[in-house]
Tab-separated table of C-alpha atoms and ligand atoms in Angstrom:
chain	number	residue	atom	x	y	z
A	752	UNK	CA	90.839	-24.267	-62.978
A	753	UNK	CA	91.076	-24.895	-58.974
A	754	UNK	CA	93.026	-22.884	-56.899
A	755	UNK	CA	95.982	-25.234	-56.492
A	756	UNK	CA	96.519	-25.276	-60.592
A	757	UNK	CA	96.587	-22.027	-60.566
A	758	UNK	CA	99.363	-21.949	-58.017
A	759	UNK	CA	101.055	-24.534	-60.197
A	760	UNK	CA	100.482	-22.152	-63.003
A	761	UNK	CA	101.939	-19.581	-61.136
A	762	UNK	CA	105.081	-21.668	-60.959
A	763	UNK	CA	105.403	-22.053	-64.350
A	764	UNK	CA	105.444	-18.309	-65.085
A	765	UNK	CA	108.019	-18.046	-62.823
A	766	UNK	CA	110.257	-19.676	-64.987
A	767	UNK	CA	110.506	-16.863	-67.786
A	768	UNK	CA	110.941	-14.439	-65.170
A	769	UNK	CA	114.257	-11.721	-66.328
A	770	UNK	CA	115.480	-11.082	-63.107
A	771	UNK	CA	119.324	-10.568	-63.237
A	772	UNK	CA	119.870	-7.946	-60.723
A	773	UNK	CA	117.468	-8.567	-57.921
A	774	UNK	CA	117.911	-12.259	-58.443
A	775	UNK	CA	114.434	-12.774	-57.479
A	776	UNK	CA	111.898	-14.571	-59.043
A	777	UNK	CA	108.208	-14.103	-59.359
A	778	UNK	CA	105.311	-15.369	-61.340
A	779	UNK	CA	102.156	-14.795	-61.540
A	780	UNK	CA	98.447	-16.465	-63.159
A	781	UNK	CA	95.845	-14.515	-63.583
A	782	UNK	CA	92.228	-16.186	-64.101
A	783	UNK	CA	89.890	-14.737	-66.028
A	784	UNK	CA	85.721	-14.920	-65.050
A	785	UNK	CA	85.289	-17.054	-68.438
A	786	UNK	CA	88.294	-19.393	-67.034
A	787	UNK	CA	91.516	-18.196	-69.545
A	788	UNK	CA	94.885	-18.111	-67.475
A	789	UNK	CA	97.322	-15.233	-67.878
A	790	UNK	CA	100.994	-15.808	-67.059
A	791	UNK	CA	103.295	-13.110	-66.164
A	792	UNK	CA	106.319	-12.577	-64.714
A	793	UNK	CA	108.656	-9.855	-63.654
A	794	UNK	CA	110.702	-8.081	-65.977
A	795	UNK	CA	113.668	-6.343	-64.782
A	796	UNK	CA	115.829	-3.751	-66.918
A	797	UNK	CA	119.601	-2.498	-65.863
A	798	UNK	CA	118.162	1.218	-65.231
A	799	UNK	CA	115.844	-0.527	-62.490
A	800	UNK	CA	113.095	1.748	-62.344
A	801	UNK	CA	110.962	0.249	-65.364
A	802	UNK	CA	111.586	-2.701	-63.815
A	803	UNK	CA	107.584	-4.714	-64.152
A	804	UNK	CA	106.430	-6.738	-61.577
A	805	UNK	CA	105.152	-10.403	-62.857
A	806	UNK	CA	101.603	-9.570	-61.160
A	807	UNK	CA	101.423	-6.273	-63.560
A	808	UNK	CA	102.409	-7.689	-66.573
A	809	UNK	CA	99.599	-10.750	-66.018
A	810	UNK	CA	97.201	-8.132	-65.971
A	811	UNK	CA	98.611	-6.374	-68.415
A	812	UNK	CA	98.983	-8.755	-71.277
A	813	UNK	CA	95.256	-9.488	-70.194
A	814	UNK	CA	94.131	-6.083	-70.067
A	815	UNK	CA	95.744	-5.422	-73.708
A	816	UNK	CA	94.108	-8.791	-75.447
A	817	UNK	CA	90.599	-7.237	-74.387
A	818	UNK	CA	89.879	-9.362	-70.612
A	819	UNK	CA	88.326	-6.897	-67.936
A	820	UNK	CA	87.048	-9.591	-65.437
A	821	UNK	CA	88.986	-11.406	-63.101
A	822	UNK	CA	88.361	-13.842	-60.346
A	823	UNK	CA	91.619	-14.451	-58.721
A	824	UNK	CA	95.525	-14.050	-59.162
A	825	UNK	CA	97.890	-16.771	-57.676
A	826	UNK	CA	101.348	-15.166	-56.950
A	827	UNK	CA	104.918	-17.141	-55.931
A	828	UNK	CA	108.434	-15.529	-55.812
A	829	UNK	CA	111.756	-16.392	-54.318
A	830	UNK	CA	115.962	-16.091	-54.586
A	831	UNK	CA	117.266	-18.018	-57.342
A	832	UNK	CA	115.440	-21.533	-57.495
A	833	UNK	CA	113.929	-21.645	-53.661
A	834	UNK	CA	110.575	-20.641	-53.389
A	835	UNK	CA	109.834	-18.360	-50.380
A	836	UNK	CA	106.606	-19.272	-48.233
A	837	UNK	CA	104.642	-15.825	-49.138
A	838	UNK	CA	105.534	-13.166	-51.828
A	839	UNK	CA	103.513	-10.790	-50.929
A	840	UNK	CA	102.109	-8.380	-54.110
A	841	UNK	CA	103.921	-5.308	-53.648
A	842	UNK	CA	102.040	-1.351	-53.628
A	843	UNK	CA	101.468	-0.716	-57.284
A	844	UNK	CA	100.788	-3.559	-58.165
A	845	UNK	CA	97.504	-3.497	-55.422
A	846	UNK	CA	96.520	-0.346	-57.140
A	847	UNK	CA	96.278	-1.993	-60.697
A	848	UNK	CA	94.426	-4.862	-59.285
A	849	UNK	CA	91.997	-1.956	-57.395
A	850	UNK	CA	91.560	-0.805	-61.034
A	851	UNK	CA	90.083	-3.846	-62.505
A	852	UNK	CA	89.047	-6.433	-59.685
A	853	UNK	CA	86.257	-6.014	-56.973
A	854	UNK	CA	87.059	-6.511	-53.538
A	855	UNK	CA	86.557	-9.754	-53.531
A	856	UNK	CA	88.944	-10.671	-55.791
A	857	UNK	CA	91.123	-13.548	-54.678
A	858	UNK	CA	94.639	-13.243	-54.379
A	859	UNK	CA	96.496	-16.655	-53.721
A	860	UNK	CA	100.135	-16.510	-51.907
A	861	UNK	CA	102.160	-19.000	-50.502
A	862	UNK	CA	103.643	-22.032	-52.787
A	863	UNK	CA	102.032	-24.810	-54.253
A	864	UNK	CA	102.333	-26.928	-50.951
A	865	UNK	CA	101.019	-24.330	-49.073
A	866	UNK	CA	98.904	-21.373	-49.878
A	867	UNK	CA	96.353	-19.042	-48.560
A	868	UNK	CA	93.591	-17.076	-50.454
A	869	UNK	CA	93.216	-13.503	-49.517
A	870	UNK	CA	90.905	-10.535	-50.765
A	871	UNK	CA	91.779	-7.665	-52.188
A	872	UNK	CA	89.775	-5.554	-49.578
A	873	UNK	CA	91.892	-7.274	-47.172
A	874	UNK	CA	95.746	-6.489	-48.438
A	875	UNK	CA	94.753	-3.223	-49.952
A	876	UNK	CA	91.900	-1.469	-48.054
A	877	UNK	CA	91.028	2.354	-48.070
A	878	UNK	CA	92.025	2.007	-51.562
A	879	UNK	CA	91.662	5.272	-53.977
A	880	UNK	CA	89.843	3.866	-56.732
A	881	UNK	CA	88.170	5.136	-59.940
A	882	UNK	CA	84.611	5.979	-57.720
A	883	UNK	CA	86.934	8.462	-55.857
A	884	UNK	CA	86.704	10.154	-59.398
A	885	UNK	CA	83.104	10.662	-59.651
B	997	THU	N1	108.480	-8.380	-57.690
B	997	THU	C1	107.395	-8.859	-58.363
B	997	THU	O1	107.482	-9.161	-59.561
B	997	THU	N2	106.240	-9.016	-57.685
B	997	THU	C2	106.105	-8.855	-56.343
B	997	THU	O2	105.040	-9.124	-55.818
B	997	THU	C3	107.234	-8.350	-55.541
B	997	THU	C4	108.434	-7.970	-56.306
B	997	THU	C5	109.766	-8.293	-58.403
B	997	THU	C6	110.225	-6.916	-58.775
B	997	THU	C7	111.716	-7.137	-58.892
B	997	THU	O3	112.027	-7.644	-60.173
B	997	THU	C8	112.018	-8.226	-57.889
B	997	THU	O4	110.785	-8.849	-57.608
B	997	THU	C9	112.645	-7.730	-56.600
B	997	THU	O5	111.898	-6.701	-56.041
């Protein structure tokens, strides 16, 4: 899968997203090292704080069927049905992708017209990770 199908993918997610009080609509697909696509979106709930963002439950529903290697996530969000040029992954969700992805891993934002791939080391660096642990 190339980066712009998994942007497209992305899209796609985006249309199961439950997002009734924020209005705002993300998906996410997250590609596996052996090439398997996991859609997610966000989830919201009327108490707001277990609210799940659609990057987090990607990695989640991958994380649970078993995956531990990932090459890249593409992400796109917006208001109702308008796409917005960058939706950007937001705190936690950087700290589960610090948990399972190197800092290379490739995070795709933008829309399927236009996109840009950035690292992980570069939207989340001086990350606390699990060698802080050691
Ligand atoms: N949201 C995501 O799903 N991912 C992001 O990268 C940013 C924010 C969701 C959470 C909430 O349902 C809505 O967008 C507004 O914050």
């Amino acid at each position: 899968m190339n980066d712009l199908e998994l942007m497209q993918a992305a899209v796609e997610a985006r249309k199961m997203a439950y997002a009734p009080y924020s209005g705002f609509f993300v998906g996410a697909a997250l590609l596996t090292k052996g090439g398997k696509v996991y859609m997610g979106c966000n989830i919201e709930n009327a108490s707001y704080t277990p609210t799940n963002c659609a990057e987090r439950t990607a990695f989640f529903k991958a994380v649970s069927e078993g995956e531990r290697d990932f090459t890249a996530i593409a992400i796109v969000g917006g208001k109702g049905d308008e796409l917005s040029a960058l939706c950007a992954p937001c705190g936690v969700c950087r700290q589960v992708m610090t948990e399972f992805c190197g800092k290379d891993f490739r995070v795709l934002l933008g829309t399927p017209e236009s996109f840009k791939a950035y690292s992980l080391e570069e939207l989340f660096p001086l990350s606390f990770g699990k060698d802080d642990l050691k």
